[in-house]
XYZ file of C-alpha atoms in Angstrom:
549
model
C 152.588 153.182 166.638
C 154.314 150.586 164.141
C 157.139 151.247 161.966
C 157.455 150.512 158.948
C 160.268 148.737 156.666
C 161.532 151.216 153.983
C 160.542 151.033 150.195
C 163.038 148.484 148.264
C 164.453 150.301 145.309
C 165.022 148.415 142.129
C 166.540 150.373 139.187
C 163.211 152.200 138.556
C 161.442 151.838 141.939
C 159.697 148.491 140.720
C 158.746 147.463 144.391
C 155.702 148.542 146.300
C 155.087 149.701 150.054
C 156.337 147.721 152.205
C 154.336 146.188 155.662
C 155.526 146.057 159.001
C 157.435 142.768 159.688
C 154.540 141.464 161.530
C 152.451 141.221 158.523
C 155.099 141.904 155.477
C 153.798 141.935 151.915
C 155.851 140.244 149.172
C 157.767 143.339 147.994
C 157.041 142.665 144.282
C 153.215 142.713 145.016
C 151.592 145.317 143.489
C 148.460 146.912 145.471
C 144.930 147.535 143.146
C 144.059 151.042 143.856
C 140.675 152.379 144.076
C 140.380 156.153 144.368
C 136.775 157.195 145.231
C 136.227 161.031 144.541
C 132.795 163.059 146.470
C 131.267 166.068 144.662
C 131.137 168.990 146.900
C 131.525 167.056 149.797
C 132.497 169.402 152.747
C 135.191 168.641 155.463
C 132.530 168.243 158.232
C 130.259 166.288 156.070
C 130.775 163.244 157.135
C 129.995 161.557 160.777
C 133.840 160.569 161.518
C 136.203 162.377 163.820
C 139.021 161.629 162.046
C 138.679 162.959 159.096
C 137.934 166.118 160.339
C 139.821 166.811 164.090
C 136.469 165.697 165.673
C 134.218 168.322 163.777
C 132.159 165.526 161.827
C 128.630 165.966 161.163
C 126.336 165.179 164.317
C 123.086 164.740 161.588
C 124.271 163.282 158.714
C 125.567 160.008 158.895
C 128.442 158.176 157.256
C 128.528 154.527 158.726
C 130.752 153.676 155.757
C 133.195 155.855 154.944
C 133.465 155.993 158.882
C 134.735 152.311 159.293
C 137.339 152.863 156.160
C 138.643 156.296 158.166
C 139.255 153.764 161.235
C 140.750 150.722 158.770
C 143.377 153.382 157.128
C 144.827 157.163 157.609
C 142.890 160.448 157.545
C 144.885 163.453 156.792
C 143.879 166.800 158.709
C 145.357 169.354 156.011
C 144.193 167.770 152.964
C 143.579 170.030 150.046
C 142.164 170.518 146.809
C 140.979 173.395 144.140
C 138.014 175.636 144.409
C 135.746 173.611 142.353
C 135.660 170.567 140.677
C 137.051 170.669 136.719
C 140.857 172.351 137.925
C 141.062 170.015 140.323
C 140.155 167.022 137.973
C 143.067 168.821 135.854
C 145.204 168.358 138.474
C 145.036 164.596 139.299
C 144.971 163.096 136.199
C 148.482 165.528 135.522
C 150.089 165.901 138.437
C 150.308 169.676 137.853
C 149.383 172.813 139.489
C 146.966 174.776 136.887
C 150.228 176.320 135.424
C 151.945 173.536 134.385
C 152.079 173.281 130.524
C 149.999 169.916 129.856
C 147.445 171.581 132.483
C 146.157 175.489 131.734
C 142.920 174.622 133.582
C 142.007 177.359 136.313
C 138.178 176.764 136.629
C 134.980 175.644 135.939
C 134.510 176.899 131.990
C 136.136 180.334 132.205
C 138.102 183.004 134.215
C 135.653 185.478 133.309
C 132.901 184.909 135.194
C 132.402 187.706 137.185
C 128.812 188.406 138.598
C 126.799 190.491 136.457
C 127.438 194.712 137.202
C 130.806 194.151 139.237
C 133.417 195.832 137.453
C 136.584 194.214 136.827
C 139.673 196.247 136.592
C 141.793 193.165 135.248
C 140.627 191.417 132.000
C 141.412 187.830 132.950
C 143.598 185.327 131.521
C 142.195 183.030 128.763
C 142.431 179.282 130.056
C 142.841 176.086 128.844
C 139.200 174.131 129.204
C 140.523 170.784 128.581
C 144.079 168.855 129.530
C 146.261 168.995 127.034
C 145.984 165.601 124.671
C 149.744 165.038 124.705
C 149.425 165.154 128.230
C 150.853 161.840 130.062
C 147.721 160.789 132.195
C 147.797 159.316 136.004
C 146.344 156.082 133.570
C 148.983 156.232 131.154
C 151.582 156.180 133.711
C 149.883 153.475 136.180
C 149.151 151.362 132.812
C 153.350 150.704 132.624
C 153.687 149.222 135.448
C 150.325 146.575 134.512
C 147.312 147.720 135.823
C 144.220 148.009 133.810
C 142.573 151.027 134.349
C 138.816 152.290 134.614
C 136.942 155.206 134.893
C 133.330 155.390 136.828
C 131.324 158.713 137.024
C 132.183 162.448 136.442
C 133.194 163.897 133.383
C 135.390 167.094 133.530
C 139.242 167.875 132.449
C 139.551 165.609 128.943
C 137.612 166.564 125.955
C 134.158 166.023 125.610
C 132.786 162.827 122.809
C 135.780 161.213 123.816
C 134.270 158.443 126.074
C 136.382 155.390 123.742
C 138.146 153.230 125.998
C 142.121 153.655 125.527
C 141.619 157.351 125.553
C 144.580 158.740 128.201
C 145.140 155.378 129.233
C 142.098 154.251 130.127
C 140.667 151.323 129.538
C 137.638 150.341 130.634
C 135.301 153.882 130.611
C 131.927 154.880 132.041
C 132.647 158.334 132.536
C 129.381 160.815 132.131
C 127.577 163.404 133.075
C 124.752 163.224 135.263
C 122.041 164.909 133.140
C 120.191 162.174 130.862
C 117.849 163.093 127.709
C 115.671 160.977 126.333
C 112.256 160.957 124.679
C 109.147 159.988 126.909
C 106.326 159.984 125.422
C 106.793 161.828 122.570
C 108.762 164.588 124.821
C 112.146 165.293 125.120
C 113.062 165.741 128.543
C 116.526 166.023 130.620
C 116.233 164.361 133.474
C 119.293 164.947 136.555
C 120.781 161.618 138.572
C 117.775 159.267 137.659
C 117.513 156.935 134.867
C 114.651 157.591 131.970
C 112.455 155.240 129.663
C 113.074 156.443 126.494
C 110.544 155.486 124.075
C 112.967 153.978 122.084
C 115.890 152.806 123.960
C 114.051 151.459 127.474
C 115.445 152.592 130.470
C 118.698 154.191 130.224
C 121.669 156.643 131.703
C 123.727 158.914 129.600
C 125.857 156.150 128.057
C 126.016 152.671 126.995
C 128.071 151.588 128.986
C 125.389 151.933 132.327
C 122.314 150.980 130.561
C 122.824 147.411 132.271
C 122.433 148.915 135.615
C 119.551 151.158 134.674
C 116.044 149.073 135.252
C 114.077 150.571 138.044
C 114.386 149.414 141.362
C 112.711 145.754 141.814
C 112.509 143.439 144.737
C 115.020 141.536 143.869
C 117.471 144.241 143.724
C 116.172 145.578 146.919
C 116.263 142.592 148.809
C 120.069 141.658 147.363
C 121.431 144.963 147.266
C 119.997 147.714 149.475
C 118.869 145.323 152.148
C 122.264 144.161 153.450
C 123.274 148.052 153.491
C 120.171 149.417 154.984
C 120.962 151.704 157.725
C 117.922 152.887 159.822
C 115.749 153.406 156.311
C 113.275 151.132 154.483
C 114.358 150.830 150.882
C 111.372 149.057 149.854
C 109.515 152.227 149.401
C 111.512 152.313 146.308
C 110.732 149.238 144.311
C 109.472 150.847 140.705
C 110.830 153.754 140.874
C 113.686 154.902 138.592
C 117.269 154.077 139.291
C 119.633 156.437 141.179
C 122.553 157.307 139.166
C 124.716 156.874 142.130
C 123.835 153.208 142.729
C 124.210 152.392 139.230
C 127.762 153.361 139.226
C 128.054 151.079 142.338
C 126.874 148.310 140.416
C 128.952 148.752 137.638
C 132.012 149.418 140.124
C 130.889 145.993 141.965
C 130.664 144.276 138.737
C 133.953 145.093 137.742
C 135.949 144.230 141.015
C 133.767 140.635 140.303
C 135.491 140.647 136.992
C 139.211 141.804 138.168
C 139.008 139.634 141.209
C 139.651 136.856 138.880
C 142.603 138.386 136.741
C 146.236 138.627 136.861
C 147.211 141.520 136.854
C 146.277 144.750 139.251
C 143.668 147.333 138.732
C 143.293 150.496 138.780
C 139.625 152.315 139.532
C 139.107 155.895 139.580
C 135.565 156.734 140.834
C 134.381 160.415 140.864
C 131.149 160.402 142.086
C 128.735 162.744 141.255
C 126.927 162.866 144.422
C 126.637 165.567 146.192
C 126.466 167.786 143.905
C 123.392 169.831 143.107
C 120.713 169.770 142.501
C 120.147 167.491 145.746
C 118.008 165.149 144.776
C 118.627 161.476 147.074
C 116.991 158.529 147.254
C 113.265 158.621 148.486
C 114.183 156.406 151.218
C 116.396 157.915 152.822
C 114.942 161.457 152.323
C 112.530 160.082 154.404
C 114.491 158.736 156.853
C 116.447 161.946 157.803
C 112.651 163.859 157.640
C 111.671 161.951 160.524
C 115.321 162.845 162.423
C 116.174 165.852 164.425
C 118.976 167.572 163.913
C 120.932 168.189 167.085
C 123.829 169.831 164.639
C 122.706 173.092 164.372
C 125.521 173.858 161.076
C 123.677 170.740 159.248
C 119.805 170.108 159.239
C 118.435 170.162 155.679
C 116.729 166.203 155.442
C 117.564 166.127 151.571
C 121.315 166.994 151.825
C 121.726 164.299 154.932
C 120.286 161.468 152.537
C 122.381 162.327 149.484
C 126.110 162.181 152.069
C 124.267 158.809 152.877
C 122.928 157.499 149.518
C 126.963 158.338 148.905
C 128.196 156.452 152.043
C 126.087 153.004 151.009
C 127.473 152.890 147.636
C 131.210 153.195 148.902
C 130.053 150.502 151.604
C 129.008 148.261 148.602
C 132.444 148.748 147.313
C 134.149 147.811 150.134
C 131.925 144.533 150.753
C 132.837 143.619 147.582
C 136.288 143.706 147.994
C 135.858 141.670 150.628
C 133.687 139.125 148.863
C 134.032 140.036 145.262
C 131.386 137.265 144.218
C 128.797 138.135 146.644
C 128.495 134.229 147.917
C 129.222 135.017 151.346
C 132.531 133.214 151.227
C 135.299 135.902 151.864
C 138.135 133.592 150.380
C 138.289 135.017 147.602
C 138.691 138.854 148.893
C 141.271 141.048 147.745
C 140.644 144.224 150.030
C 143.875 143.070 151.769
C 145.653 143.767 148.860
C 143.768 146.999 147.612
C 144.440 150.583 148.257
C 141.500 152.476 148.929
C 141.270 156.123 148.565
C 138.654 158.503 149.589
C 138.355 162.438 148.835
C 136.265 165.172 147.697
C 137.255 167.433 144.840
C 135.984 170.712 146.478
C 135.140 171.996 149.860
C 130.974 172.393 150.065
C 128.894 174.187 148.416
C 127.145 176.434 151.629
C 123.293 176.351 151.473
C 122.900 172.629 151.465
C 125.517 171.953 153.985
C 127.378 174.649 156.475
C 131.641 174.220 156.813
C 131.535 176.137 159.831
C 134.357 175.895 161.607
C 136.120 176.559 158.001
C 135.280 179.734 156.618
C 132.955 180.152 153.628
C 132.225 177.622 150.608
C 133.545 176.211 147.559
C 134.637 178.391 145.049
C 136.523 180.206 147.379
C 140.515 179.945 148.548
C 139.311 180.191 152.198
C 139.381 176.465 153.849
C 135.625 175.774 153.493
C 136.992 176.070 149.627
C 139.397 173.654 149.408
C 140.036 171.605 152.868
C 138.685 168.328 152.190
C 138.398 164.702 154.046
C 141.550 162.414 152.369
C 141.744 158.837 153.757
C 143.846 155.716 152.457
C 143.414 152.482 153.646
C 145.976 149.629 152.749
C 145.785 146.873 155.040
C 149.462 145.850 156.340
C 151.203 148.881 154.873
C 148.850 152.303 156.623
C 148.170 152.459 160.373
C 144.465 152.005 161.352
C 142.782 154.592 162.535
C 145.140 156.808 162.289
C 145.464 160.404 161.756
C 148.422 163.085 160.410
C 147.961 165.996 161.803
C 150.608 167.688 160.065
C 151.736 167.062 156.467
C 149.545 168.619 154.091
C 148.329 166.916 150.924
C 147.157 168.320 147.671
C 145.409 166.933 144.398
C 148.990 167.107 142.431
C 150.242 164.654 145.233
C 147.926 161.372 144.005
C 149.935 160.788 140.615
C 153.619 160.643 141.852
C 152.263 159.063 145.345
C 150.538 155.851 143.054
C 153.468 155.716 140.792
C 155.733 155.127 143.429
C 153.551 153.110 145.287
C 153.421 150.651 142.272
C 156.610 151.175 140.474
C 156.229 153.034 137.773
C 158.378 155.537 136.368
C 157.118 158.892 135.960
C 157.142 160.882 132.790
C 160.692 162.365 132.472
C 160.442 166.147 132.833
C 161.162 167.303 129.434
C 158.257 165.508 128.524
C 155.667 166.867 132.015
C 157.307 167.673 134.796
C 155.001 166.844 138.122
C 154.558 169.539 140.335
C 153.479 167.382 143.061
C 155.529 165.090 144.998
C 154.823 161.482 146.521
C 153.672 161.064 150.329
C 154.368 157.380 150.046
C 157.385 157.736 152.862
C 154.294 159.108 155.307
C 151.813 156.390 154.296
C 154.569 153.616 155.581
C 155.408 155.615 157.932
C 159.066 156.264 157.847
C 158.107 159.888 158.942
C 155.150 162.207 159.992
C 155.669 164.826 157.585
C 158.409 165.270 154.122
C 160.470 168.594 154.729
C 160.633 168.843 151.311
C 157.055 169.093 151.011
C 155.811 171.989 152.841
C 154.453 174.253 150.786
C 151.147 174.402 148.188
C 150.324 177.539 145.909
C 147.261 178.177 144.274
C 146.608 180.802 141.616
C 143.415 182.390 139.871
C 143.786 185.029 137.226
C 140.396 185.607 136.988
C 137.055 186.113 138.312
C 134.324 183.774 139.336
C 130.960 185.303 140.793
C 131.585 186.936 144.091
C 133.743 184.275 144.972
C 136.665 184.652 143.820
C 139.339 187.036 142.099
C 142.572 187.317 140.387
C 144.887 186.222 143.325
C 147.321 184.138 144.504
C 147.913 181.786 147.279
C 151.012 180.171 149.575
C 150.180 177.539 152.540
C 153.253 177.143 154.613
C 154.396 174.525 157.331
C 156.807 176.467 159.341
C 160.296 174.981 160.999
C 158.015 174.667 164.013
C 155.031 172.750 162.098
C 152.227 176.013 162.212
C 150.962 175.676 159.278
C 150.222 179.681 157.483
C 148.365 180.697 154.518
C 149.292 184.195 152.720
C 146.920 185.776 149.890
C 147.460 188.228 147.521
C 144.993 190.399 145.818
C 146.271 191.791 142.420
C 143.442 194.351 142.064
C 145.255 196.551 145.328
C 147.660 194.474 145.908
C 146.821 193.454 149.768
C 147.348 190.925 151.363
C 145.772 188.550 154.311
C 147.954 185.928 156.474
C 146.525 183.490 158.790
C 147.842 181.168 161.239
C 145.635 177.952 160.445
C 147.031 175.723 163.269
C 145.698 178.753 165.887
C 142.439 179.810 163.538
C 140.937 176.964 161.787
C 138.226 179.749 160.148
C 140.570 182.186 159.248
C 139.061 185.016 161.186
C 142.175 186.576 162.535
C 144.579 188.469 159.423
C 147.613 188.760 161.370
C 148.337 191.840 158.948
C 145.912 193.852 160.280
C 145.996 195.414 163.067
C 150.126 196.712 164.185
C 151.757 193.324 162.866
C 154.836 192.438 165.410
C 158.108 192.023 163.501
C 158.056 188.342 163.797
C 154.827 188.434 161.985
C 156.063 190.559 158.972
C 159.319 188.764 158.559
C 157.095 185.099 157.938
C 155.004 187.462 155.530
C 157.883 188.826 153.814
C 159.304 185.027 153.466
C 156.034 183.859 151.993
C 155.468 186.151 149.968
C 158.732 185.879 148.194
C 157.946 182.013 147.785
C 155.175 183.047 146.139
C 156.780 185.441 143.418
C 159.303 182.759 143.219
C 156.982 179.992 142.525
C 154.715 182.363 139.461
C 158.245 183.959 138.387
C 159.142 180.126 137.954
C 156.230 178.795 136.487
C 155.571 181.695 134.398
C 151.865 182.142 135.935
C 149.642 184.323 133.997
C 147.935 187.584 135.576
C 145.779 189.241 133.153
C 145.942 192.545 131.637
C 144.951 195.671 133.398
C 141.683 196.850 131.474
C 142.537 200.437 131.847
C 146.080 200.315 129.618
C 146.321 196.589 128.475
C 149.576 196.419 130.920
C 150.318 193.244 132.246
C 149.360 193.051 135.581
C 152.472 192.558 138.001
C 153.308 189.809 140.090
C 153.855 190.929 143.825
C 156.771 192.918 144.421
C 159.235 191.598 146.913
C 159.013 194.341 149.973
C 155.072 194.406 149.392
C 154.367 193.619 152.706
C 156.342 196.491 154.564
C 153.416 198.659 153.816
C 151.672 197.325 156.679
C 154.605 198.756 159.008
C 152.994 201.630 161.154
């Protein structure tokens, strides 16, 4: 495996990663950065065995995304929130949901308990929005030169506020995936594809993607999908309605055309809104996975298998046109050598369309199917090919101060936000495997949310020896459940149980007082007991020894 030179400090960190000496970068070169973000995308949802300790789909396919996990770095214990608007929060702050520019827990509201379940804790109030004065992942990127853009998914800043410059960005086609229009005297909303409104011709939700929204012709099918075609036929699409999904590719191609030929770096930040529901793929390759068998018996619904592909083409596109941002054929003048790509999901999957198995249960959840995602970089020179850490774990809160060191910039100083997460740049050159200053992640949810989840909290913890442990804590009667991940990937053993040795309650006595340190510190909010209005308490420090027999 290569080493790698250390990071050249400058005052204020201006120099990048550094390469290996065999193919060194010029230290004051600064990487573009292209993070691409799934929707529900499970950890076994894609075809690669790196990204997932060989438990990749065996139907769906992910040619794509596949060949970037073998140009760059998977990471086996890569996390995220339950769903997708907290953890949206998180990036773009750098802060668990606590932090004070952040206050977003989930999707909408804490109380959304299924209808009859009673719920002896009347939830927290939350934040559905970052705070404005917050200092955005753009902001902070934007000092150190790079223009900015958005592509795809709404969620975390205010609504109406799609103006470029807002929280540092600068170029924005952010939206949701629902488009109204009028057709034919009706108003309809229409999910992923584009509409004809009577009035404005084809069109998405915003302006900004109305260029990209004419049906599919032969022209486009012949010079887009064509090259990409993998085992379908896309010409059973020409004149039918755009996918919402390509069009953000061509936008996101367009653009790396446009900032192939500028100065200064670039930063794109692509949530995706594929695969969310409501499935609905392209027709094409629907039909391809119909006519497949599924020899994976967790993953065999056709629909599902073409949207993770329909996905997996349009990051392909992106990466050709790093490669050839012009689209002549000539590759001279590429800049995927000097780009950082990213790839992640913002949830674990959403179980009916897709199964997580071996994780345990779905998004939504705490459990690993809930937040264990796929995480890959790629950065020519600098990351490893096809390479994989099997050990340092790696949370949403960890992109912001990762990119600003990676490029220079200085954070926000923490009187003004203070970033909870902390940079895994050291582990991407590869000075070490793991930071031992970075081996713990909390998550906390003082509320309810269907039958999925409840007020509780939650410690993962890389011991001395590098198991890696995960503790939760109910507040409703106060129990607990501790699992040994590196032994039970789906969480089916609580080594609290059943007689607990000593050993056992000693680690859950030390994680569970890293826990009430961490919401003592941060000041996490619990709710108020519905019978008396009381405050609900934070665990109490012996808790544990109750499982002594």
């Amino acid at each position: 495996m290569k080493k790698f030179s250390k990071i050249v400090l400058f005052g204020l960190l201006i120099s990048p990663l550094l390469a290996s000496s065999q193919a060194k970068k010029d230290a004051n070169q600064k990487p573009n950065i292209i993070l691409i973000m799934a929707d529900d995308l499970g950890w076994t949802d894609l075809s690669s065995p790196n990204t997932s300790l060989g438990y990749g789909s065996k139907y769906y396919e992910s040619p794509n995304i596949d060949r970037l996990a073998q140009q760059g770095k998977s990471f086996a214990y890569a996390y995220t929130l339950q769903n997708c608007q907290p953890t949206r929060a998180a990036l773009l702050s750098g802060q668990y949901a606590t932090g004070a520019k952040n206050g977003v827990y989930n999707v909408g509201s804490l109380k959304r308990a299924s209808k009859g379940v009673v719920t002896p804790i009347m939830p927290h109030n939350q934040n559905n929005y970052l705070q404005e004065d917050c200092v955005s992942m753009f902001e902070t990127l934007k000092t150190a030169g790079y223009h900015t853009a958005w592509f795809g998914k709404f969620h975390a800043i205010k609504l109406g506020k799609q103006a470029e410059s807002y929280m540092g960005v600068d170029y924005n086609v952010a939206l949701h995936k629902e488009t109204s229009a009028t057709v034919n005297g009706v108003k309809v909303k229409n999910e992923f594809f584009a509409q004809n409104d009577d009035a404005k011709g084809w069109m998405f939700e915003i302006e900004n993607l109305k260029p990209y929204a004419q049906p599919y012709d032969a022209t486009y099918i012949q010079k887009v999908l064509e090259p990409i075609k993998n085992g379908n036929n896309p010409w059973l699409l020409e004149g039918t309605p755009k996918h919402l999904t390509d069009a953000l590719g061509d936008a996101v191609v367009d653009y790396i055309k446009d900032r192939s030929k500028a100065d200064s770096p670039f930063f794109a930040y692509i949530p995706f809104h594929a695969v969310h529901v409501s499935i609905l793929p392209r027709l094409d390759l629907e039909a391809k996975y119909k006519a497949k068998k599924s020899l994976d018996p967790r993953h065999t619904q056709a629909d599902y298998a073409a949207f993770v592909e329909l996905l997996d083409q349009t990051v392909g596109r992106i990466l050709n046109a790093l490669e050839d941002p012009n689209g002549d054929g000539n590759k001279a003048d590429g800049i995927a050598e000097n780009t950082m790509v990213i790839f992640y999901s913002d949830n674990g999957g959403f179980m009916g369309p897709t199964d997580n198995s071996p994780l345990r249960l779905r998004k939504g959840t705490y459990y690993e199917g809930g937040v264990r995602v796929p995480l890959i970089f790629k950065y020519p020179g600098v990351i490893t090919p096809n390479s994989v850490n099997t050990t340092q774990e790696v949370h949403t809160i960890d992109f912001y101060p990762t990119l600003a060191e990676i490029v220079g910039a200085k954070l926000p100083s923490p009187k003004v936000q203070e970033m909870d997460g902390k940079s895994i740049a050291s582990v991407l050159r590869e000075e070490s495997q793991v930071r031992d200053d970075k081996n713990e992640l909390f998550w906390h949810f003082p509320g309810y949310m269907d039958v999925r989840n409840m007020p509780q909290s939650v410690i993962h913890y890389r011991h001395s020896d590098n198991q890696h442990y995960k503790l939760f804590y109910r507040y409703e009667d106060e129990s607990f459940e501790l699992y040994n991940l590196s032994n039970d990937l789906g969480e089916t053993t609580n080594l609290l149980a059943e007689n607990p040795s000593q050993q056992t309650l000693d680690l859950a006595l030390k994680m569970n007082n890293k826990l009430r340190a961490w919401l003592i510190k941060n000041n996490a909010p619990t709710g108020t007991w519905a019978k008396n209005g009381e405050k609900v308490p934070y665990p109490k420090e012996d808790a544990v020894k109750k499982y002594i027999k």
